[in-house]
Every structure is written in structure tokens, then in C-alpha cells.
Short mmCIF file of N, CA and C and ligand atoms in Angstrom, two decimals:
data_model
loop_
_atom_site.label_atom_id
_atom_site.label_comp_id
_atom_site.label_asym_id
_atom_site.label_seq_id
_atom_site.Cartn_x
_atom_site.Cartn_y
_atom_site.Cartn_z
N UNK A 10 -5.10 -25.15 39.70
CA UNK A 10 -6.40 -24.90 40.33
C UNK A 10 -7.27 -26.14 40.17
N UNK A 11 -7.85 -26.57 41.25
CA UNK A 11 -8.64 -27.80 41.18
C UNK A 11 -10.04 -27.51 40.62
N UNK A 12 -10.56 -28.48 39.92
CA UNK A 12 -11.88 -28.35 39.31
C UNK A 12 -12.91 -28.86 40.31
N UNK A 13 -13.18 -28.06 41.34
CA UNK A 13 -14.06 -28.51 42.41
C UNK A 13 -15.49 -28.75 41.92
N UNK A 14 -15.88 -28.07 40.85
CA UNK A 14 -17.25 -28.20 40.38
C UNK A 14 -17.54 -29.62 39.92
N UNK A 15 -16.51 -30.36 39.53
CA UNK A 15 -16.79 -31.70 39.02
C UNK A 15 -16.84 -32.74 40.14
N UNK A 16 -16.55 -32.33 41.36
CA UNK A 16 -16.70 -33.27 42.47
C UNK A 16 -18.19 -33.48 42.73
N UNK A 17 -18.55 -34.66 43.21
CA UNK A 17 -19.98 -34.93 43.43
C UNK A 17 -20.58 -34.00 44.47
N UNK A 18 -21.80 -33.60 44.23
CA UNK A 18 -22.56 -32.76 45.16
C UNK A 18 -23.67 -33.62 45.75
N UNK A 19 -23.68 -33.80 47.08
CA UNK A 19 -24.71 -34.65 47.69
C UNK A 19 -26.11 -34.09 47.45
N UNK A 20 -27.06 -34.99 47.28
CA UNK A 20 -28.46 -34.58 47.15
C UNK A 20 -29.16 -34.90 48.46
N UNK A 21 -29.59 -33.84 49.19
CA UNK A 21 -30.24 -34.09 50.48
C UNK A 21 -31.53 -34.90 50.33
N UNK A 22 -31.77 -35.76 51.29
CA UNK A 22 -33.02 -36.51 51.40
C UNK A 22 -33.79 -35.94 52.58
N UNK A 23 -35.04 -36.34 52.80
CA UNK A 23 -35.75 -35.84 53.99
C UNK A 23 -34.98 -36.11 55.29
N UNK A 24 -34.27 -37.23 55.35
CA UNK A 24 -33.51 -37.56 56.56
C UNK A 24 -32.24 -36.72 56.70
N UNK A 25 -31.62 -36.35 55.58
CA UNK A 25 -30.31 -35.68 55.66
C UNK A 25 -30.36 -34.18 55.40
N UNK A 26 -31.53 -33.64 55.07
CA UNK A 26 -31.62 -32.22 54.69
C UNK A 26 -31.05 -31.29 55.76
N UNK A 27 -31.36 -31.55 57.04
CA UNK A 27 -30.88 -30.66 58.10
C UNK A 27 -29.36 -30.78 58.27
N UNK A 28 -28.85 -31.99 58.05
CA UNK A 28 -27.40 -32.18 58.12
C UNK A 28 -26.70 -31.31 57.07
N UNK A 29 -27.18 -31.35 55.83
CA UNK A 29 -26.56 -30.59 54.75
C UNK A 29 -26.79 -29.09 54.91
N UNK A 30 -27.98 -28.71 55.41
CA UNK A 30 -28.25 -27.29 55.65
C UNK A 30 -27.29 -26.76 56.72
N UNK A 31 -27.05 -27.57 57.75
CA UNK A 31 -26.10 -27.18 58.79
C UNK A 31 -24.70 -27.04 58.24
N UNK A 32 -24.29 -27.99 57.42
CA UNK A 32 -22.95 -27.92 56.84
C UNK A 32 -22.77 -26.64 56.02
N UNK A 33 -23.81 -26.26 55.29
CA UNK A 33 -23.74 -25.02 54.51
C UNK A 33 -23.55 -23.81 55.42
N UNK A 34 -24.04 -23.91 56.67
CA UNK A 34 -23.86 -22.83 57.67
C UNK A 34 -22.55 -23.00 58.44
N UNK A 35 -21.74 -24.02 58.05
CA UNK A 35 -20.49 -24.35 58.75
C UNK A 35 -20.78 -24.88 60.15
N UNK A 36 -21.87 -25.65 60.26
CA UNK A 36 -22.22 -26.28 61.53
C UNK A 36 -22.40 -27.78 61.30
N UNK A 37 -21.81 -28.59 62.18
CA UNK A 37 -21.95 -30.04 62.09
C UNK A 37 -23.18 -30.45 62.90
N UNK A 38 -24.23 -30.87 62.22
CA UNK A 38 -25.49 -31.20 62.88
C UNK A 38 -25.65 -32.72 62.97
N UNK A 39 -26.05 -33.18 64.15
CA UNK A 39 -26.35 -34.60 64.36
C UNK A 39 -27.71 -34.70 65.07
N UNK A 40 -28.26 -35.89 65.09
CA UNK A 40 -29.54 -36.09 65.76
C UNK A 40 -29.32 -36.48 67.21
N UNK A 41 -30.26 -36.08 68.05
CA UNK A 41 -30.27 -36.49 69.46
C UNK A 41 -31.69 -36.95 69.78
N UNK A 42 -31.78 -38.09 70.44
CA UNK A 42 -33.08 -38.62 70.83
C UNK A 42 -33.53 -37.92 72.11
N UNK A 43 -34.74 -37.36 72.08
CA UNK A 43 -35.22 -36.65 73.27
C UNK A 43 -35.75 -37.62 74.32
N UNK A 44 -35.92 -38.91 73.96
CA UNK A 44 -36.40 -39.90 74.92
C UNK A 44 -35.26 -40.51 75.73
N UNK A 45 -34.19 -40.94 75.04
CA UNK A 45 -33.09 -41.60 75.75
C UNK A 45 -31.82 -40.76 75.80
N UNK A 46 -31.79 -39.65 75.06
CA UNK A 46 -30.66 -38.74 75.14
C UNK A 46 -29.47 -39.09 74.27
N UNK A 47 -29.58 -40.19 73.54
CA UNK A 47 -28.43 -40.64 72.75
C UNK A 47 -28.31 -39.83 71.45
N UNK A 48 -27.07 -39.55 71.06
CA UNK A 48 -26.81 -38.90 69.77
C UNK A 48 -26.65 -39.98 68.72
N UNK A 49 -27.02 -39.67 67.48
CA UNK A 49 -26.81 -40.65 66.41
C UNK A 49 -26.46 -39.99 65.09
N UNK A 50 -25.71 -40.74 64.31
CA UNK A 50 -25.33 -40.39 62.95
C UNK A 50 -24.99 -41.70 62.25
N UNK A 51 -25.37 -41.90 61.00
CA UNK A 51 -26.08 -40.97 60.13
C UNK A 51 -27.53 -40.76 60.54
N UNK A 52 -28.16 -39.72 59.97
CA UNK A 52 -29.55 -39.41 60.33
C UNK A 52 -30.51 -40.53 59.95
N UNK A 53 -31.48 -40.76 60.83
CA UNK A 53 -32.50 -41.78 60.59
C UNK A 53 -33.85 -41.25 61.08
N UNK A 54 -34.89 -41.98 60.74
CA UNK A 54 -36.23 -41.60 61.18
C UNK A 54 -36.48 -42.02 62.63
N UNK A 55 -35.75 -43.05 63.08
CA UNK A 55 -35.95 -43.59 64.42
C UNK A 55 -34.64 -43.56 65.20
N UNK A 56 -34.74 -43.51 66.51
CA UNK A 56 -33.56 -43.67 67.36
C UNK A 56 -33.11 -45.12 67.28
N UNK A 57 -31.83 -45.34 67.02
CA UNK A 57 -31.33 -46.71 66.89
C UNK A 57 -31.18 -47.38 68.26
N UNK A 58 -31.28 -46.61 69.34
CA UNK A 58 -31.15 -47.20 70.68
C UNK A 58 -32.51 -47.60 71.25
N UNK A 59 -33.54 -46.74 71.08
CA UNK A 59 -34.82 -47.02 71.74
C UNK A 59 -36.01 -46.99 70.79
N UNK A 60 -35.76 -46.78 69.49
CA UNK A 60 -36.81 -46.77 68.45
C UNK A 60 -37.77 -45.59 68.53
N UNK A 61 -37.47 -44.62 69.38
CA UNK A 61 -38.32 -43.43 69.45
C UNK A 61 -38.24 -42.63 68.15
N UNK A 62 -39.34 -41.97 67.80
CA UNK A 62 -39.34 -41.05 66.67
C UNK A 62 -39.07 -39.61 67.12
N UNK A 63 -38.88 -39.44 68.42
CA UNK A 63 -38.70 -38.09 68.98
C UNK A 63 -37.22 -37.69 68.89
N UNK A 64 -36.82 -37.31 67.68
CA UNK A 64 -35.43 -36.91 67.45
C UNK A 64 -35.35 -35.41 67.23
N UNK A 65 -34.30 -34.81 67.75
CA UNK A 65 -34.06 -33.39 67.49
C UNK A 65 -32.68 -33.24 66.88
N UNK A 66 -32.48 -32.12 66.19
CA UNK A 66 -31.17 -31.83 65.61
C UNK A 66 -30.41 -30.93 66.56
N UNK A 67 -29.16 -31.28 66.81
CA UNK A 67 -28.31 -30.45 67.67
C UNK A 67 -26.97 -30.23 66.96
N UNK A 68 -26.35 -29.13 67.30
CA UNK A 68 -25.04 -28.84 66.72
C UNK A 68 -23.97 -29.57 67.52
N UNK A 69 -23.22 -30.44 66.84
CA UNK A 69 -22.11 -31.13 67.50
C UNK A 69 -20.99 -30.12 67.75
N UNK A 70 -20.18 -30.41 68.79
CA UNK A 70 -19.06 -29.51 69.06
C UNK A 70 -18.02 -29.56 67.95
N UNK A 71 -18.04 -30.65 67.19
CA UNK A 71 -17.09 -30.75 66.08
C UNK A 71 -15.73 -31.27 66.50
N UNK A 72 -15.67 -31.88 67.68
CA UNK A 72 -14.43 -32.44 68.21
C UNK A 72 -14.53 -33.96 68.16
N UNK A 73 -13.45 -34.59 67.73
CA UNK A 73 -13.49 -36.05 67.55
C UNK A 73 -12.10 -36.64 67.70
N UNK A 74 -12.06 -37.98 67.69
CA UNK A 74 -10.80 -38.71 67.71
C UNK A 74 -10.79 -39.67 66.51
N UNK A 75 -9.64 -39.81 65.88
CA UNK A 75 -9.51 -40.71 64.74
C UNK A 75 -9.59 -42.15 65.24
N UNK A 76 -10.52 -42.91 64.64
CA UNK A 76 -10.69 -44.31 65.01
C UNK A 76 -9.95 -45.23 64.04
N UNK A 77 -9.97 -44.85 62.76
CA UNK A 77 -9.31 -45.64 61.73
C UNK A 77 -9.13 -44.75 60.50
N UNK A 78 -8.20 -45.09 59.65
CA UNK A 78 -8.04 -44.29 58.42
C UNK A 78 -7.33 -45.11 57.35
N UNK A 79 -7.48 -44.66 56.12
CA UNK A 79 -6.74 -45.22 55.00
C UNK A 79 -6.27 -44.07 54.13
N UNK A 80 -5.18 -44.27 53.44
CA UNK A 80 -4.65 -43.25 52.55
C UNK A 80 -4.97 -43.66 51.12
N UNK A 81 -5.70 -42.80 50.42
CA UNK A 81 -6.08 -43.07 49.03
C UNK A 81 -5.00 -42.49 48.12
N UNK A 82 -4.38 -43.36 47.34
CA UNK A 82 -3.30 -42.91 46.45
C UNK A 82 -3.72 -42.96 44.99
N UNK A 83 -4.82 -43.66 44.71
CA UNK A 83 -5.35 -43.74 43.34
C UNK A 83 -6.73 -43.11 43.36
N UNK A 84 -6.93 -41.98 42.70
CA UNK A 84 -8.21 -41.27 42.80
C UNK A 84 -9.38 -42.09 42.24
N UNK A 85 -10.54 -41.95 42.87
CA UNK A 85 -11.72 -42.69 42.42
C UNK A 85 -12.27 -42.11 41.12
N UNK A 86 -11.96 -40.83 40.85
CA UNK A 86 -12.36 -40.22 39.59
C UNK A 86 -11.41 -39.06 39.31
N UNK A 87 -11.49 -38.53 38.11
CA UNK A 87 -10.62 -37.42 37.71
C UNK A 87 -10.78 -36.21 38.62
N UNK A 88 -11.99 -36.06 39.19
CA UNK A 88 -12.26 -34.90 40.05
C UNK A 88 -11.38 -34.88 41.29
N UNK A 89 -10.88 -36.05 41.68
CA UNK A 89 -10.07 -36.14 42.90
C UNK A 89 -8.58 -36.33 42.60
N UNK A 90 -8.22 -36.25 41.31
CA UNK A 90 -6.84 -36.54 40.90
C UNK A 90 -5.84 -35.62 41.58
N UNK A 91 -6.19 -34.36 41.76
CA UNK A 91 -5.24 -33.42 42.36
C UNK A 91 -5.17 -33.56 43.88
N UNK A 92 -6.07 -34.34 44.46
CA UNK A 92 -6.11 -34.47 45.92
C UNK A 92 -5.23 -35.59 46.45
N UNK A 93 -4.88 -36.57 45.60
CA UNK A 93 -4.11 -37.70 46.10
C UNK A 93 -2.70 -37.29 46.48
N UNK A 94 -2.12 -37.90 47.52
CA UNK A 94 -2.80 -38.82 48.41
C UNK A 94 -3.71 -38.07 49.39
N UNK A 95 -4.90 -38.66 49.65
CA UNK A 95 -5.80 -38.06 50.63
C UNK A 95 -6.28 -39.13 51.60
N UNK A 96 -6.83 -38.67 52.70
CA UNK A 96 -7.16 -39.57 53.80
C UNK A 96 -8.67 -39.72 53.94
N UNK A 97 -9.14 -40.96 53.97
CA UNK A 97 -10.52 -41.28 54.34
C UNK A 97 -10.45 -41.92 55.71
N UNK A 98 -11.24 -41.38 56.64
CA UNK A 98 -11.11 -41.82 58.03
C UNK A 98 -12.47 -42.02 58.68
N UNK A 99 -12.46 -42.83 59.73
CA UNK A 99 -13.58 -42.89 60.66
C UNK A 99 -13.16 -42.10 61.88
N UNK A 100 -14.01 -41.14 62.27
CA UNK A 100 -13.73 -40.37 63.49
C UNK A 100 -14.91 -40.52 64.43
N UNK A 101 -14.60 -40.58 65.72
CA UNK A 101 -15.63 -40.72 66.75
C UNK A 101 -15.84 -39.35 67.39
N UNK A 102 -17.03 -38.81 67.19
CA UNK A 102 -17.36 -37.51 67.79
C UNK A 102 -17.39 -37.63 69.31
N UNK A 103 -17.10 -36.54 70.00
CA UNK A 103 -17.17 -36.55 71.46
C UNK A 103 -18.59 -36.89 71.93
N UNK A 104 -19.60 -36.60 71.08
CA UNK A 104 -20.98 -36.93 71.44
C UNK A 104 -21.28 -38.42 71.27
N UNK A 105 -20.38 -39.18 70.61
CA UNK A 105 -20.59 -40.61 70.49
C UNK A 105 -20.61 -41.19 69.09
N UNK A 106 -21.35 -40.57 68.14
CA UNK A 106 -21.44 -41.17 66.81
C UNK A 106 -20.11 -41.18 66.05
N UNK A 107 -20.01 -42.13 65.12
CA UNK A 107 -18.85 -42.24 64.24
C UNK A 107 -19.22 -41.70 62.86
N UNK A 108 -18.32 -40.93 62.26
CA UNK A 108 -18.52 -40.39 60.91
C UNK A 108 -17.40 -40.87 60.01
N UNK A 109 -17.73 -41.11 58.73
CA UNK A 109 -16.68 -41.29 57.72
C UNK A 109 -16.42 -39.92 57.12
N UNK A 110 -15.15 -39.57 56.99
CA UNK A 110 -14.81 -38.22 56.58
C UNK A 110 -13.41 -38.21 55.98
N UNK A 111 -12.94 -37.03 55.64
CA UNK A 111 -11.56 -36.84 55.23
C UNK A 111 -10.82 -36.12 56.35
N UNK A 112 -9.54 -36.44 56.49
CA UNK A 112 -8.66 -35.67 57.37
C UNK A 112 -7.76 -34.84 56.47
N UNK A 113 -7.75 -33.55 56.71
CA UNK A 113 -6.92 -32.65 55.91
C UNK A 113 -5.97 -31.90 56.84
N UNK A 114 -5.05 -31.15 56.24
CA UNK A 114 -4.16 -30.31 57.03
C UNK A 114 -3.16 -31.08 57.84
N UNK A 115 -2.79 -32.28 57.36
CA UNK A 115 -1.87 -33.13 58.12
C UNK A 115 -1.16 -34.05 57.14
N UNK A 116 0.15 -34.21 57.30
CA UNK A 116 0.87 -35.17 56.46
C UNK A 116 0.36 -36.57 56.81
N UNK A 117 0.19 -37.40 55.78
CA UNK A 117 -0.38 -38.72 56.01
C UNK A 117 0.46 -39.53 57.01
N UNK A 118 1.78 -39.35 56.98
CA UNK A 118 2.64 -40.12 57.89
C UNK A 118 2.53 -39.62 59.33
N UNK A 119 1.91 -38.47 59.54
CA UNK A 119 1.74 -37.95 60.90
C UNK A 119 0.41 -38.36 61.53
N UNK A 120 -0.47 -38.95 60.72
CA UNK A 120 -1.77 -39.38 61.25
C UNK A 120 -1.61 -40.53 62.23
N UNK A 121 -2.40 -40.51 63.28
CA UNK A 121 -2.35 -41.57 64.28
C UNK A 121 -3.77 -41.90 64.74
N UNK A 122 -3.98 -43.17 65.06
CA UNK A 122 -5.24 -43.57 65.70
C UNK A 122 -5.31 -42.84 67.04
N UNK A 123 -6.47 -42.28 67.32
CA UNK A 123 -6.65 -41.56 68.57
C UNK A 123 -6.34 -40.08 68.48
N UNK A 124 -5.76 -39.64 67.36
CA UNK A 124 -5.44 -38.22 67.19
C UNK A 124 -6.71 -37.37 67.31
N UNK A 125 -6.59 -36.26 68.02
CA UNK A 125 -7.73 -35.36 68.17
C UNK A 125 -7.87 -34.49 66.92
N UNK A 126 -9.10 -34.39 66.43
CA UNK A 126 -9.37 -33.62 65.21
C UNK A 126 -10.60 -32.73 65.43
N UNK A 127 -10.68 -31.67 64.61
CA UNK A 127 -11.75 -30.68 64.71
C UNK A 127 -12.38 -30.51 63.33
N UNK A 128 -13.69 -30.34 63.31
CA UNK A 128 -14.39 -30.21 62.03
C UNK A 128 -13.98 -28.93 61.30
N UNK A 129 -13.97 -29.03 59.98
CA UNK A 129 -13.81 -27.87 59.10
C UNK A 129 -14.67 -28.20 57.87
N UNK A 130 -14.77 -27.30 56.93
CA UNK A 130 -15.72 -27.53 55.85
C UNK A 130 -15.09 -27.26 54.49
N UNK A 131 -15.33 -28.19 53.56
CA UNK A 131 -14.95 -28.01 52.16
C UNK A 131 -16.15 -27.39 51.46
N UNK A 132 -16.06 -26.09 51.19
CA UNK A 132 -17.18 -25.37 50.58
C UNK A 132 -17.15 -25.56 49.07
N UNK A 133 -17.92 -26.55 48.60
CA UNK A 133 -17.87 -26.91 47.17
C UNK A 133 -18.70 -25.98 46.30
N UNK A 134 -19.85 -25.55 46.82
CA UNK A 134 -20.70 -24.58 46.13
C UNK A 134 -21.26 -23.68 47.22
N UNK A 135 -21.93 -22.56 46.85
CA UNK A 135 -22.50 -21.70 47.89
C UNK A 135 -23.49 -22.43 48.81
N UNK A 136 -24.10 -23.51 48.33
CA UNK A 136 -25.09 -24.20 49.16
C UNK A 136 -24.65 -25.60 49.56
N UNK A 137 -23.43 -25.98 49.21
CA UNK A 137 -22.96 -27.33 49.55
C UNK A 137 -21.58 -27.30 50.17
N UNK A 138 -21.52 -27.70 51.43
CA UNK A 138 -20.25 -27.82 52.13
C UNK A 138 -20.13 -29.22 52.69
N UNK A 139 -18.93 -29.78 52.60
CA UNK A 139 -18.68 -31.14 53.05
C UNK A 139 -17.89 -31.07 54.36
N UNK A 140 -18.44 -31.63 55.45
CA UNK A 140 -17.66 -31.66 56.69
C UNK A 140 -16.41 -32.53 56.54
N UNK A 141 -15.29 -31.98 56.95
CA UNK A 141 -14.03 -32.70 57.01
C UNK A 141 -13.41 -32.41 58.37
N UNK A 142 -12.28 -33.03 58.63
CA UNK A 142 -11.63 -32.80 59.93
C UNK A 142 -10.16 -32.52 59.72
N UNK A 143 -9.60 -31.74 60.64
CA UNK A 143 -8.19 -31.40 60.63
C UNK A 143 -7.67 -31.57 62.06
N UNK A 144 -6.36 -31.82 62.21
CA UNK A 144 -5.82 -31.97 63.57
C UNK A 144 -6.19 -30.77 64.45
N UNK A 145 -6.58 -31.07 65.69
CA UNK A 145 -6.90 -30.01 66.64
C UNK A 145 -5.63 -29.27 67.02
N UNK A 146 -5.75 -27.96 67.19
CA UNK A 146 -4.56 -27.17 67.55
C UNK A 146 -4.50 -26.98 69.05
ZN1 ZN B 223 -33.63 -43.07 71.97
#
């Protein structure tokens, strides 16, 4: 049995609070600029395309493509020792933004650039869930 309690728990900031609240609801939330319509991640106070402060939170569909990945074989801490080998990846959401995440539910040798993946959640505590991705079925 893995000691999930010892894994780090993110501390929400004013910019990321809605993202983490959404994850706890099993929803992947990203920002959308109401001026230019562009989606962005990670969360910021301003739109990175037009500098508008008129940002809204929207639920992403949770569909993405793998852009790049690496296989971690040496855990960064004891909390992740039972997870190795695990995958850290960059995935491009269908809405546009890129996220760093884990890919689960797939043998590392089966991972491919461009593979379609769908969001899922690692529920670490009742109020903290970490968005991850698994191959789309
Ligand atoms: Zn904008």
C-alpha cells in the first residue's frame, strides 16, 4: 500500500485556487480570456496574448495529445518510490494550453508522441486531487 499522505500537497495561491478547487471536483479548469478568446495555463492575472485582465474559468474537455515525455526511474523522494517507473509528460490540451502532468494506465514502452490522452485524477486527500492523464479509450 502506498503512503500517499507523504506525497506533496499543493498549496493554492490566489491565481491557482480555482484550478485546485476544480480538480477536487474532478474537473480540469483553465482560464479563458473574454477579450481575445484564448485559453491559457498555468493560471495568471493577465492574458498572455493580449494583456487583458478579463479572464474567466472554464472547464476543459480534458482531452489532449502527448507532446513530450520522460520516464522517471529514480524517485525524487521516498513518497514516490513505489511509483517508479513513472511518466512525466507535456500534453497539449485540445483548447491549446500545454500542461506538465503524469501519464498513467499505460506501459512506458507503449507511450508515443501524439498519443491521445484523457484527464483523470489522483485523489490524494478529500480536498486535493492532482490532474493526470491516461490513454484515451
Ligand atoms: Zn486575451
